[in-house]
Short mmCIF file of C-alpha atoms in Angstrom, two decimals:
data_model
loop_
_atom_site.label_atom_id
_atom_site.label_comp_id
_atom_site.label_asym_id
_atom_site.label_seq_id
_atom_site.Cartn_x
_atom_site.Cartn_y
_atom_site.Cartn_z
CA MET A 1 -2.16 27.60 -12.90
CA SER A 2 -3.96 25.93 -15.82
CA GLU A 3 -7.17 24.01 -15.19
CA ALA A 4 -7.00 20.23 -14.99
CA THR A 5 -7.94 18.44 -18.19
CA PRO A 6 -10.93 16.04 -18.23
CA ALA A 7 -8.53 13.08 -18.43
CA LYS A 8 -6.61 14.33 -15.38
CA LEU A 9 -9.83 14.90 -13.42
CA HIS A 10 -10.88 11.35 -14.29
CA SER A 11 -7.59 10.00 -12.94
CA ILE A 12 -7.84 12.14 -9.80
CA ALA A 13 -11.38 10.90 -9.14
CA ALA A 14 -10.37 7.26 -9.62
CA ALA A 15 -7.38 7.65 -7.28
CA LYS A 16 -9.43 9.33 -4.56
CA ILE A 17 -12.22 6.75 -4.68
CA ARG A 18 -9.69 3.91 -4.69
CA GLU A 19 -8.07 5.36 -1.57
CA LEU A 20 -11.44 5.64 0.20
CA ILE A 21 -12.10 1.98 -0.52
CA LEU A 22 -8.65 0.71 0.44
CA ARG A 23 -8.68 2.71 3.67
CA GLY A 24 -12.07 1.22 4.55
CA GLU A 25 -13.85 4.59 4.46
CA LEU A 26 -16.23 3.08 1.91
CA ALA A 27 -17.37 -0.21 3.40
CA PRO A 28 -17.71 -3.54 1.54
CA GLY A 29 -21.18 -3.74 0.02
CA GLU A 30 -21.79 0.00 0.35
CA ARG A 31 -23.72 1.51 -2.55
CA ILE A 32 -21.83 4.20 -4.46
CA THR A 33 -23.65 7.28 -5.77
CA GLU A 34 -22.15 9.89 -8.04
CA ALA A 35 -23.76 12.79 -6.15
CA ALA A 36 -22.47 11.72 -2.73
CA LEU A 37 -18.94 11.07 -4.00
CA ALA A 38 -18.84 14.35 -5.93
CA GLU A 39 -19.78 16.27 -2.78
CA ARG A 40 -17.36 14.32 -0.60
CA LEU A 41 -14.40 14.71 -2.96
CA GLY A 42 -15.15 18.25 -4.12
CA LEU A 43 -15.37 17.20 -7.77
CA SER A 44 -18.05 17.43 -10.42
CA ARG A 45 -20.13 14.35 -11.21
CA THR A 46 -18.63 13.86 -14.69
CA PRO A 47 -15.17 12.59 -13.63
CA ILE A 48 -16.84 10.48 -10.93
CA ARG A 49 -19.12 8.92 -13.55
CA GLN A 50 -16.10 8.16 -15.75
CA ALA A 51 -14.05 6.73 -12.87
CA LEU A 52 -16.59 4.20 -11.60
CA PRO A 53 -16.49 1.81 -14.60
CA ARG A 54 -12.70 1.89 -14.45
CA LEU A 55 -12.74 0.90 -10.77
CA ALA A 56 -15.25 -1.84 -11.54
CA LYS A 57 -12.89 -3.17 -14.21
CA ASP A 58 -10.09 -3.12 -11.65
CA GLY A 59 -12.22 -5.28 -9.37
CA LEU A 60 -12.93 -2.77 -6.61
CA LEU A 61 -16.61 -2.24 -7.48
CA THR A 62 -19.47 -4.48 -8.56
CA SER A 63 -22.66 -3.66 -10.47
CA ALA A 64 -25.65 -2.74 -8.33
CA GLY A 65 -28.94 -1.86 -9.99
CA LYS A 66 -29.27 0.22 -13.13
CA ARG A 67 -25.85 1.68 -13.91
CA GLY A 68 -25.06 1.67 -10.20
CA TYR A 69 -22.10 0.31 -8.27
CA ALA A 70 -21.28 -1.04 -4.83
CA VAL A 71 -17.95 -1.63 -3.09
CA ARG A 72 -16.84 -5.18 -3.71
CA ALA A 73 -16.57 -7.41 -0.65
CA PHE A 74 -13.44 -9.57 -0.51
CA THR A 75 -13.16 -12.72 1.58
CA LYS A 76 -10.50 -13.08 4.25
CA GLU A 77 -8.89 -15.79 2.12
CA GLU A 78 -8.71 -13.45 -0.89
CA CYS A 79 -7.07 -10.76 1.25
CA ARG A 80 -4.54 -13.25 2.63
CA THR A 81 -3.73 -14.64 -0.83
CA ALA A 82 -3.24 -11.15 -2.29
CA LEU A 83 -0.93 -10.15 0.57
CA GLU A 84 1.15 -13.32 0.29
CA THR A 85 1.39 -12.96 -3.49
CA ARG A 86 2.52 -9.35 -3.21
CA THR A 87 5.13 -10.38 -0.66
CA LEU A 88 6.52 -13.08 -2.97
CA LEU A 89 6.73 -10.66 -5.88
CA GLU A 90 8.44 -7.98 -3.81
CA GLY A 91 10.92 -10.57 -2.58
CA MET A 92 11.82 -11.31 -6.19
CA ALA A 93 12.20 -7.59 -6.88
CA ALA A 94 14.47 -7.11 -3.85
CA ARG A 95 16.73 -9.95 -5.00
CA MET A 96 16.97 -8.36 -8.46
CA ILE A 97 17.96 -5.00 -6.96
CA ALA A 98 20.61 -6.59 -4.75
CA ASP A 99 22.04 -8.61 -7.61
CA LYS A 100 22.65 -5.55 -9.77
CA GLY A 101 23.42 -3.12 -6.92
CA LEU A 102 21.67 -0.04 -5.56
CA THR A 103 21.97 3.18 -7.54
CA PRO A 104 22.86 6.28 -5.49
CA GLU A 105 19.41 7.73 -6.20
CA LEU A 106 17.59 4.61 -5.01
CA ASP A 107 19.82 4.36 -1.95
CA GLU A 108 19.01 7.95 -1.03
CA ALA A 109 15.27 7.35 -1.49
CA PHE A 110 15.40 4.31 0.79
CA GLN A 111 17.30 6.31 3.40
CA GLU A 112 14.63 9.01 3.34
CA CYS A 113 12.02 6.33 4.14
CA LEU A 114 14.16 4.97 6.97
CA ASP A 115 14.60 8.44 8.46
CA ARG A 116 10.87 9.21 8.25
CA GLY A 117 10.01 5.88 9.83
CA ASP A 118 12.56 6.38 12.61
CA ALA A 119 10.91 9.68 13.51
CA ILE A 120 7.43 8.14 13.56
CA VAL A 121 8.25 5.14 15.72
CA ALA A 122 10.19 7.38 18.11
CA SER A 123 6.88 9.01 19.11
CA GLU A 124 5.76 8.14 22.62
CA GLU A 125 2.23 7.34 21.40
CA ILE A 126 1.01 5.99 18.08
CA ARG A 127 -2.36 7.41 17.15
CA GLU A 128 -4.27 7.71 13.88
CA ALA A 129 -2.06 10.50 12.52
CA GLU A 130 1.10 8.48 13.15
CA GLU A 131 -0.47 5.32 11.70
CA ASN A 132 -1.40 7.21 8.51
CA ALA A 133 2.06 8.79 8.24
CA TYR A 134 3.68 5.40 8.71
CA GLY A 135 1.37 3.87 6.10
CA GLU A 136 2.40 6.51 3.55
CA MET A 137 6.08 5.95 4.28
CA ASN A 138 5.60 2.18 4.13
CA ASP A 139 3.83 2.46 0.78
CA ARG A 140 6.71 4.54 -0.60
CA PHE A 141 9.27 2.02 0.70
CA HIS A 142 7.54 -0.87 -1.04
CA GLN A 143 7.07 1.13 -4.24
CA LEU A 144 10.82 1.71 -4.31
CA ILE A 145 11.44 -2.04 -4.17
CA ILE A 146 9.27 -2.62 -7.22
CA GLU A 147 10.53 0.45 -9.11
CA GLY A 148 14.12 -0.48 -8.37
CA SER A 149 13.71 -3.88 -10.00
CA GLU A 150 12.91 -2.10 -13.29
CA THR A 151 10.53 -4.90 -14.23
CA PRO A 152 7.16 -3.61 -15.52
CA LEU A 153 5.49 -7.02 -15.26
CA LEU A 154 6.25 -7.21 -11.52
CA ALA A 155 4.81 -3.72 -11.06
CA GLU A 156 1.65 -4.69 -12.92
CA LEU A 157 1.15 -7.84 -10.85
CA VAL A 158 1.80 -6.05 -7.55
CA ASN A 159 -0.65 -3.29 -8.46
CA ARG A 160 -3.25 -5.96 -9.08
CA CYS A 161 -2.66 -7.40 -5.60
CA ASN A 162 -2.83 -3.96 -4.02
CA ILE A 163 -6.46 -3.39 -5.01
CA VAL A 164 -7.47 -6.08 -2.55
CA PRO A 165 -8.24 -4.65 0.92
CA PHE A 166 -5.53 -5.25 3.54
CA ALA A 167 -2.97 -6.28 0.89
CA SER A 168 -1.57 -2.83 0.13
CA PRO A 169 1.40 -1.53 2.18
CA LEU A 170 -0.46 1.79 2.43
CA GLN A 171 -2.94 0.21 4.80
CA MET A 172 -1.80 0.06 8.38
CA VAL A 173 -4.87 -1.46 10.00
CA PHE A 174 -4.44 -3.22 13.31
CA SER A 175 -6.74 -5.87 14.74
CA SER A 176 -5.62 -4.90 18.25
CA SER A 177 -6.79 -1.78 20.10
CA ASP A 178 -3.79 -2.05 22.42
CA LEU A 179 -1.73 1.06 21.53
CA LYS A 180 1.44 -0.39 23.03
CA LEU A 181 1.09 -3.53 20.89
CA VAL A 182 0.51 -1.36 17.81
CA HIS A 183 3.63 0.66 18.66
CA ASP A 184 5.66 -2.53 19.15
CA ASP A 185 4.48 -3.89 15.78
CA LEU A 186 5.52 -0.68 14.01
CA ILE A 187 8.93 -0.66 15.67
CA TYR A 188 9.51 -4.28 14.65
CA ALA A 189 8.28 -3.71 11.08
CA HIS A 190 10.47 -0.66 10.65
CA ARG A 191 13.49 -2.47 12.05
CA GLN A 192 12.92 -4.96 9.22
CA HIS A 193 13.01 -2.04 6.76
CA HIS A 194 16.52 -1.27 8.03
CA PHE A 195 17.59 -4.91 7.62
CA ILE A 196 16.19 -5.03 4.07
CA VAL A 197 18.08 -1.90 3.01
CA GLU A 198 21.23 -3.23 4.66
CA ALA A 199 20.96 -6.45 2.61
CA LEU A 200 20.38 -4.45 -0.59
CA ARG A 201 23.45 -2.31 0.10
CA ARG A 202 25.57 -5.40 0.69
CA ARG A 203 24.18 -6.99 -2.50
CA GLU A 204 22.92 -9.99 -0.52
CA GLY A 205 20.15 -11.06 -2.89
CA ALA A 206 18.96 -14.22 -1.13
CA ARG A 207 18.91 -12.49 2.26
CA ALA A 208 17.05 -9.46 0.89
CA GLU A 209 14.41 -11.72 -0.65
CA MET A 210 13.98 -13.69 2.57
CA LEU A 211 13.70 -10.52 4.67
CA VAL A 212 11.01 -9.04 2.41
CA ARG A 213 8.99 -12.26 2.60
CA GLU A 214 9.28 -12.33 6.39
CA HIS A 215 8.34 -8.65 6.49
CA GLY A 216 4.98 -9.50 4.92
CA GLN A 217 4.16 -11.71 7.89
CA VAL A 218 4.15 -8.64 10.17
CA GLN A 219 1.33 -7.09 8.14
CA ARG A 220 -0.53 -10.39 8.11
CA HIS A 221 -0.18 -10.68 11.90
CA SER A 222 -1.19 -7.08 12.58
CA MET A 223 -4.37 -7.53 10.53
CA ASN A 224 -5.12 -10.99 11.88
CA LEU A 225 -5.29 -12.50 8.39
#
């Protein structure tokens, strides 16, 4: 296998740091050091050094001291606004997909998400591993909605919303420690996934858009935004 190019290592570093921030593993206000990140991610300091200005430009980091960075702190209102904006944009994308009809490939990809989600919510207990697996499936499901619209501007705007903590569908963070309530929330959210796909298959654009917008309220509720 050929070695990764410097540009690829830069992208890998940026993606890994972004995930640490969005998952809350790097806390708001926390100072970022190249050495600590390089050791944590198993990368050299050079791609880390190149990735940090990019993440600052994206709005995830702020300047701290001489050539240093810290994780940007977002207000609760900013998180809520980003989540609601993403939901509106995804609703538009869902309507566009329904209006033109699902392709067989997109239909199959949605079904894979539904099957994965069904298996997760069927578990008797929802712990961290299940939450993470559900978050990955949920992220894929929402990516498919945007990709299926075939509208680059929508994708760009949604990606901008997703850098804000608690706005991304990858993040399944629950304000409640009640495992049964968490399980119930996941079951309800995934049932909505089924309804959304059903509306897309029936080419019910208005219904698909409404369901996606309502779906966003589950994430808002679970995070107490």
